[in-house]
mmCIF file of C-alpha atoms in Angstrom:
data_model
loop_
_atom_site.group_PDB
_atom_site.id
_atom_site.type_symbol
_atom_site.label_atom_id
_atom_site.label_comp_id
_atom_site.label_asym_id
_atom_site.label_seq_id
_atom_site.Cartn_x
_atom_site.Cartn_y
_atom_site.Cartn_z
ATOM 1 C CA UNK A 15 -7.249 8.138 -94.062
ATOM 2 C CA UNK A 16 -10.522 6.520 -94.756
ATOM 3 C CA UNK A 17 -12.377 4.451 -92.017
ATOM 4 C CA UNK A 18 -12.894 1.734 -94.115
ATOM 5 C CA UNK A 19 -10.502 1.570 -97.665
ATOM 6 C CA UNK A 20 -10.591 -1.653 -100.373
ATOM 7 C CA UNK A 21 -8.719 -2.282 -103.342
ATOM 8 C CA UNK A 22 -10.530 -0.459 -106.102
ATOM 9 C CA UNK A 23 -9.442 -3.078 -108.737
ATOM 10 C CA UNK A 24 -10.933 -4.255 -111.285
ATOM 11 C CA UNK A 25 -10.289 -7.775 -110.173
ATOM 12 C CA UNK A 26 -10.434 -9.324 -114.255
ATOM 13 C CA UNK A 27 -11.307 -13.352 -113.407
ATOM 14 C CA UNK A 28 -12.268 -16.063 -115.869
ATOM 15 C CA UNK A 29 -15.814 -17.901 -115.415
ATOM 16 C CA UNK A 30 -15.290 -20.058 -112.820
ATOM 17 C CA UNK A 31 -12.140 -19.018 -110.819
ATOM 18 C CA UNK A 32 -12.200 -18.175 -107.256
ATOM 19 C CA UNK A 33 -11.363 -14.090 -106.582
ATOM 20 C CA UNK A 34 -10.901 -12.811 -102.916
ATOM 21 C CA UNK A 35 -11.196 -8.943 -101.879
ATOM 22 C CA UNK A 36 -9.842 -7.486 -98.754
ATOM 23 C CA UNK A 37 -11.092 -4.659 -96.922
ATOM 24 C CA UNK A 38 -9.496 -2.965 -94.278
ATOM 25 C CA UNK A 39 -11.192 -0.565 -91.314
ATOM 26 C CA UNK A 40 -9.461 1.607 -88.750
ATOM 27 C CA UNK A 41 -12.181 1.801 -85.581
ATOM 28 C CA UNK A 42 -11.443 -0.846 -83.525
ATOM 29 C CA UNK A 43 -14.342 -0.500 -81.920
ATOM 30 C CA UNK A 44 -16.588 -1.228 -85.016
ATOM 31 C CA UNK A 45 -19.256 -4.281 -84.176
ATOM 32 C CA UNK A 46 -21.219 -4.528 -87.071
ATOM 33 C CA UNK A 47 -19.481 -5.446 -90.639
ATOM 34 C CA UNK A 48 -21.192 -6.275 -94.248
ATOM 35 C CA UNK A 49 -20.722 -6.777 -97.961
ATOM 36 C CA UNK A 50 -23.060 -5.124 -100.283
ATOM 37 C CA UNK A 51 -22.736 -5.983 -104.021
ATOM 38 C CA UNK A 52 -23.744 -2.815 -106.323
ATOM 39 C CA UNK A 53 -24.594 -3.199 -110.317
ATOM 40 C CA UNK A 54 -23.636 0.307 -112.660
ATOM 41 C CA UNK A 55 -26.006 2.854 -112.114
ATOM 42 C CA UNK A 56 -28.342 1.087 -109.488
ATOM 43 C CA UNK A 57 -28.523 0.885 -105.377
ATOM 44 C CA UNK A 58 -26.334 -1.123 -103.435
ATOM 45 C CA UNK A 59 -27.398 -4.527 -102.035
ATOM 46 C CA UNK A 60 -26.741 -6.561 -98.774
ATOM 47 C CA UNK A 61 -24.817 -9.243 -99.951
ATOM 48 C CA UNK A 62 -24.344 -10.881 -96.446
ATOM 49 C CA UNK A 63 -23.020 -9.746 -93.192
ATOM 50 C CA UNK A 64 -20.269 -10.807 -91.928
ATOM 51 C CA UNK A 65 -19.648 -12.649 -88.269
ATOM 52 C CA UNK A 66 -16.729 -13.071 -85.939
ATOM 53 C CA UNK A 67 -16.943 -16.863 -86.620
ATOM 54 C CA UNK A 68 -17.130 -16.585 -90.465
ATOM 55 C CA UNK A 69 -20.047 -17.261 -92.206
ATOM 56 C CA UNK A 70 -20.787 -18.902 -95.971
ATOM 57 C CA UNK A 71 -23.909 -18.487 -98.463
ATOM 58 C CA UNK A 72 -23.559 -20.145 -100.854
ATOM 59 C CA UNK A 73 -20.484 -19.564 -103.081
ATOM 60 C CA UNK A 74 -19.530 -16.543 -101.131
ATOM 61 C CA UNK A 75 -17.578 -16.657 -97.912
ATOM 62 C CA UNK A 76 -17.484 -13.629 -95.735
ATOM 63 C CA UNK A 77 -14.115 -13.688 -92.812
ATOM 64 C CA UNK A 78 -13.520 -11.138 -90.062
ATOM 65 C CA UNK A 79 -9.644 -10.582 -88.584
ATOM 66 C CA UNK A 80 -10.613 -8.333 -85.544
ATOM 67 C CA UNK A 81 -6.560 -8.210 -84.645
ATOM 68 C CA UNK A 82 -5.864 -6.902 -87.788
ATOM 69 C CA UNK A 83 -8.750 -5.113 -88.850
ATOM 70 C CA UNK A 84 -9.540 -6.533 -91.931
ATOM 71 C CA UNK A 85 -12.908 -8.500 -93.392
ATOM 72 C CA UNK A 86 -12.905 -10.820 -96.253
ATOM 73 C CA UNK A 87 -15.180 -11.795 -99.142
ATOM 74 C CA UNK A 88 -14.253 -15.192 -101.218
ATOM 75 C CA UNK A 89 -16.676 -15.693 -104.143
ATOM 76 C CA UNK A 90 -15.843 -19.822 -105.570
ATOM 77 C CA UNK A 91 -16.985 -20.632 -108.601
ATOM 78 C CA UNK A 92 -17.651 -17.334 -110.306
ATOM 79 C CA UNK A 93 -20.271 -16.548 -112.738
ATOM 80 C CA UNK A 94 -20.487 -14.292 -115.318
ATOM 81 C CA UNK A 95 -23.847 -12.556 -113.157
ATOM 82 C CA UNK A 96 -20.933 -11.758 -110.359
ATOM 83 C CA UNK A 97 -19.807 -9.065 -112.534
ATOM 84 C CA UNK A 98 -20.570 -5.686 -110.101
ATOM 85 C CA UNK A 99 -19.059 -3.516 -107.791
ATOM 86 C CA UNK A 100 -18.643 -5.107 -104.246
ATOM 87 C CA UNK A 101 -18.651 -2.740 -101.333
ATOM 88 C CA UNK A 102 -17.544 -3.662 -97.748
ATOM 89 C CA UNK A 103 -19.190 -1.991 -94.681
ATOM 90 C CA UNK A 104 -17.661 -1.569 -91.122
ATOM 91 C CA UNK A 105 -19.879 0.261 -88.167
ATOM 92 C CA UNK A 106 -18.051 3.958 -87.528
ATOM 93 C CA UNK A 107 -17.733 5.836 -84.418
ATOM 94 C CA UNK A 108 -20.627 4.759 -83.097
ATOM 95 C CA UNK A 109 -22.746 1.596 -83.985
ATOM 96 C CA UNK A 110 -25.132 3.642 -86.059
ATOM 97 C CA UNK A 111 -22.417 5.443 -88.164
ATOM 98 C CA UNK A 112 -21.867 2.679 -90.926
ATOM 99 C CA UNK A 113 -19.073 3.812 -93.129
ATOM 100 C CA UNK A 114 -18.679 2.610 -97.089
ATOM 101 C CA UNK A 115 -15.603 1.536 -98.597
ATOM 102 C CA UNK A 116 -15.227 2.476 -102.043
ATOM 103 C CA UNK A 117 -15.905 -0.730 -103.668
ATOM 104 C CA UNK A 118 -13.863 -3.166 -105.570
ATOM 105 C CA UNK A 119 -14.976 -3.729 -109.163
ATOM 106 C CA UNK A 120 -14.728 -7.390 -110.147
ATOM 107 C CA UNK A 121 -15.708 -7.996 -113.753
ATOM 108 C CA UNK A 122 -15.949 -11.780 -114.456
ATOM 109 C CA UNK A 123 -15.169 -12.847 -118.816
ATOM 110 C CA UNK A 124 -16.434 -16.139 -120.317
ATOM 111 C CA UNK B 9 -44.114 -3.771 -99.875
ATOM 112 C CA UNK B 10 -42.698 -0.082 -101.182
ATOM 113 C CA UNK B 11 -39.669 -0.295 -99.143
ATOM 114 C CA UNK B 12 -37.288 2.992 -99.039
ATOM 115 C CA UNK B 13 -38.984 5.136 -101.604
ATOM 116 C CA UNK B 14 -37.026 8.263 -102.847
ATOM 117 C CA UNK B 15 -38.218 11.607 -105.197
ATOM 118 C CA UNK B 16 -37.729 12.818 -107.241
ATOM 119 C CA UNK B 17 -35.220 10.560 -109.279
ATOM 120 C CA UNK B 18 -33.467 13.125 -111.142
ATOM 121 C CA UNK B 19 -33.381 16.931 -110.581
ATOM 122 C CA UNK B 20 -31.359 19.620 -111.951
ATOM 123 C CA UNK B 21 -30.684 22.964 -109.846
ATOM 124 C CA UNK B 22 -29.136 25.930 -110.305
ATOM 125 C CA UNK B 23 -26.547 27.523 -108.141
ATOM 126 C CA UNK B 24 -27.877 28.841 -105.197
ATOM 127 C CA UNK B 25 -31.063 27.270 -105.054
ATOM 128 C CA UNK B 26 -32.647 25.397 -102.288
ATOM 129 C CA UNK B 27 -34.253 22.133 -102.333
ATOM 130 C CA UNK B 28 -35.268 18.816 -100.605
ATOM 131 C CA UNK B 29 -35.185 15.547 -101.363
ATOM 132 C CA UNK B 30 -37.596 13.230 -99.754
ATOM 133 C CA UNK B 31 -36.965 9.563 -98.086
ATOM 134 C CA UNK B 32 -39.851 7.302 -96.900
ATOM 135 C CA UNK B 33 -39.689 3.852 -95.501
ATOM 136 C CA UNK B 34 -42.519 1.464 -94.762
ATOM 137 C CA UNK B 35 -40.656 -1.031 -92.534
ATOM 138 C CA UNK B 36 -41.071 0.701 -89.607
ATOM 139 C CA UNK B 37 -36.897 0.764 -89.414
ATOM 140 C CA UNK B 38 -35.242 3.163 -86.624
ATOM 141 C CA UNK B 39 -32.075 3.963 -88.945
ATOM 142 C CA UNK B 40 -32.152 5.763 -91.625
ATOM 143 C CA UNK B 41 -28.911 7.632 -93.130
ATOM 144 C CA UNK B 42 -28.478 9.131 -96.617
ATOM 145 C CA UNK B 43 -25.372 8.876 -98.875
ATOM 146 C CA UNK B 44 -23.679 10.719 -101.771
ATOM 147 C CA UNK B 45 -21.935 8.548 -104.254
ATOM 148 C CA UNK B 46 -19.494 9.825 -106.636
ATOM 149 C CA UNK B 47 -17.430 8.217 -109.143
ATOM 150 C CA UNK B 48 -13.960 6.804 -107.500
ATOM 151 C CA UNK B 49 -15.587 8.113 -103.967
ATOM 152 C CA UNK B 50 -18.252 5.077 -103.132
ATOM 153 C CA UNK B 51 -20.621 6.025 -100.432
ATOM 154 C CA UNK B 52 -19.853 8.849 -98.450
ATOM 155 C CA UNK B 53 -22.164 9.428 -95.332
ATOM 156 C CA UNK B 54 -23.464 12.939 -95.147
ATOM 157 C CA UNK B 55 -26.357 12.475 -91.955
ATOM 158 C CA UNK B 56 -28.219 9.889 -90.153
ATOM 159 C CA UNK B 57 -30.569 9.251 -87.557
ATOM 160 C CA UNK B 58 -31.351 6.463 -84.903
ATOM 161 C CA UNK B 59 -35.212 7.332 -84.464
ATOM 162 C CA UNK B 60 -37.583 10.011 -84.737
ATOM 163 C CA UNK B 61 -35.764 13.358 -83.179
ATOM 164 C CA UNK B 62 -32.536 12.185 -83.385
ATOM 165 C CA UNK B 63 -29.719 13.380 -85.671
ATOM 166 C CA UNK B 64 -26.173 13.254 -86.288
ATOM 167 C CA UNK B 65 -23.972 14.194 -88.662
ATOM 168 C CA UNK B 66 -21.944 12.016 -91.286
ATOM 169 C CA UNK B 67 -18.663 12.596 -93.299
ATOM 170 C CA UNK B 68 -19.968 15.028 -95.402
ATOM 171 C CA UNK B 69 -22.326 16.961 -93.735
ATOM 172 C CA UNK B 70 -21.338 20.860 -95.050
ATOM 173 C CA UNK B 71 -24.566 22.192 -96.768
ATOM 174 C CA UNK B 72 -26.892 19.353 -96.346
ATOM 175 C CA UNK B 73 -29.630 20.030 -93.156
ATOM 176 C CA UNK B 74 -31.687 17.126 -92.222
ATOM 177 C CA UNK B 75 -35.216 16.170 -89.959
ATOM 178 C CA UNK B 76 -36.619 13.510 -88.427
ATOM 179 C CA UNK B 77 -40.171 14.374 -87.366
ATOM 180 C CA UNK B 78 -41.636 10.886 -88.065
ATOM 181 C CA UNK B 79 -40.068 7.036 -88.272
ATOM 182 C CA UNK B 80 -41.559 6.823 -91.877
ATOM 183 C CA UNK B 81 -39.507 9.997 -93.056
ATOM 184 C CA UNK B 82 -36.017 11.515 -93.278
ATOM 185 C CA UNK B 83 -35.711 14.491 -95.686
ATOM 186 C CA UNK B 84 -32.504 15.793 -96.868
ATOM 187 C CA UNK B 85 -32.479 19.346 -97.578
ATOM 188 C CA UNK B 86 -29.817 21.614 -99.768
ATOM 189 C CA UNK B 87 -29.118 24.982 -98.412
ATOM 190 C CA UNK B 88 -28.149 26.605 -101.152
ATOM 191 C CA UNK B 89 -26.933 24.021 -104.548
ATOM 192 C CA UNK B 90 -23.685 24.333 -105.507
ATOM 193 C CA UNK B 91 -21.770 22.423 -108.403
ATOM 194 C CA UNK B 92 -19.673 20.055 -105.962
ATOM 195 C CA UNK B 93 -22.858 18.516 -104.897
ATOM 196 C CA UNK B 94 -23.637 16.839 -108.345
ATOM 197 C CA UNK B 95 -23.709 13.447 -107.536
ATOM 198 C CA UNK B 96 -26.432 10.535 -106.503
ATOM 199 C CA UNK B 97 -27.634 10.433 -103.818
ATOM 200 C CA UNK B 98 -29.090 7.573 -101.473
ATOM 201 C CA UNK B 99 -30.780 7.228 -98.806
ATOM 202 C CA UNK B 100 -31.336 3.883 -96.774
ATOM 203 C CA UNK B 101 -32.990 2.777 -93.886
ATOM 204 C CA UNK B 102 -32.113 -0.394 -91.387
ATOM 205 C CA UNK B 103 -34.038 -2.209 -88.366
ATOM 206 C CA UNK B 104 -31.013 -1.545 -86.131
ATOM 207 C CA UNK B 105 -27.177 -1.570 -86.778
ATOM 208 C CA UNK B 106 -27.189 -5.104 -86.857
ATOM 209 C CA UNK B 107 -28.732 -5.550 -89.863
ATOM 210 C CA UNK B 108 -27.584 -4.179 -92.967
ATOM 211 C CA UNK B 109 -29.001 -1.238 -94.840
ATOM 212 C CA UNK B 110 -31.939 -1.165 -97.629
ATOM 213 C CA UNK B 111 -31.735 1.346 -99.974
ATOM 214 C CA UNK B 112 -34.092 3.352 -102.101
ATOM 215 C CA UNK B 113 -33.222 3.675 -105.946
ATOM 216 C CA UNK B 114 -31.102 6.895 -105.599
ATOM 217 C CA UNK B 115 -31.744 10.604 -106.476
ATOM 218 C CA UNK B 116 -29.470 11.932 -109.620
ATOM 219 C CA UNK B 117 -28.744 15.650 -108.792
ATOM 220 C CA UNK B 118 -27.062 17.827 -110.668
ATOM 221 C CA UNK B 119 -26.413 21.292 -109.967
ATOM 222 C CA UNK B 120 -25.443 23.655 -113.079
#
């Protein structure tokens, strides 16, 4: 089993909707936790991290469930420049080890 | 500002032949750890290191070696290129693991 596994998708959403991805992570002891957003054929980007207490830029929304082991990302309001590959990030093992889901492609249509 | 700055951007090997790809950050960042990505697969860890000296190994680490001599640097060497290690490969660096990753633009590799 992967140490950190997301719905591959694609999430198909109409301009404007609201989309949320899940992302689950099996070391309990993970303390550090991010979304990156990637485009086709480029790097991955920090999106945002995400905090205990929830935390909000913007339109996105970024929720950790430490009991369950899950972190959220809620995008309102889409837009058509959303379209990309969004890839959620637990800490491994140890705090250095940051493991990669596989990414969740969300492709947003006019 | 160069960032993580990776070369070459594309490379094509043949079985069995050696080579290194080069990482170098100007941020003065402690961790740096390089990724393969293949299609379906995301990111898949193969090494890392918390500072100069200091290395551990990833998910993937089976034929990769890697060195950390210097802060700025963090090569990733192949021992001997073989067709399953086609893919891109990043490499990224952070101020601690607090803070997320920046990445350099990826090294396409493909081994024939």
């Amino acid at each position: 089993r992967k140490e950190v596994e997301q719905d591959p998708g694609p999430f198909n959403v109409p301009e404007g909707a609201t989309v949320a991805f899940n992302c689950t992570y099996s070391n309990s002891a993970s303390q550090s936790f991010f979304w990156y957003r990637q485009d086709c054929r480029k790097e991955p980007k920090l999106l945002m991290s995400v905090y205990s207490s929830g935390n909000e830029d913007g339109r996105f929304t970024a929720q950790l469930n430490r009991a369950s082991q899950y972190i959220s990302l809620l995008i309102r309001d889409s837009k058509l420049s959303d379209s990309a590959t969004y890839l959620c990030v637990a800490g491994g093992s140890s705090a250095s080890k940051i493991i990669f889901g596989s990414g969740t492609r969300l492709s947003i249509r006019p | 500002n160069a960032g993580v700055t990776q070369t070459p951007k594309f490379q094509v090997l043949k079985t069995g032949q050696s080579m290194t790809l080069q990482c170098a950050q100007d941020m003065n960042h402690e961790y740096m750890s390089w990724y393969r990505q293949d299609p379906g697969m995301g990111l898949r860890l193969i090494h890392y290191s918390v500072g100069a000296g200091i290395t551990d190994q990833g998910e993937v680490p089976n034929g990769y070696n890697v060195s950390r001599s210097t802060t700025e640097d963090f090569p990733l060497r192949l021992l001997s290129a073989a067709p399953s290690q086609t893919s891109v490969y990043f490499c990224a660096s952070s101020l601690s693991s607090n803070y997320g990753y920046t990445f350099g633009s990826g090294t396409r590799l493909t081994v024939v």
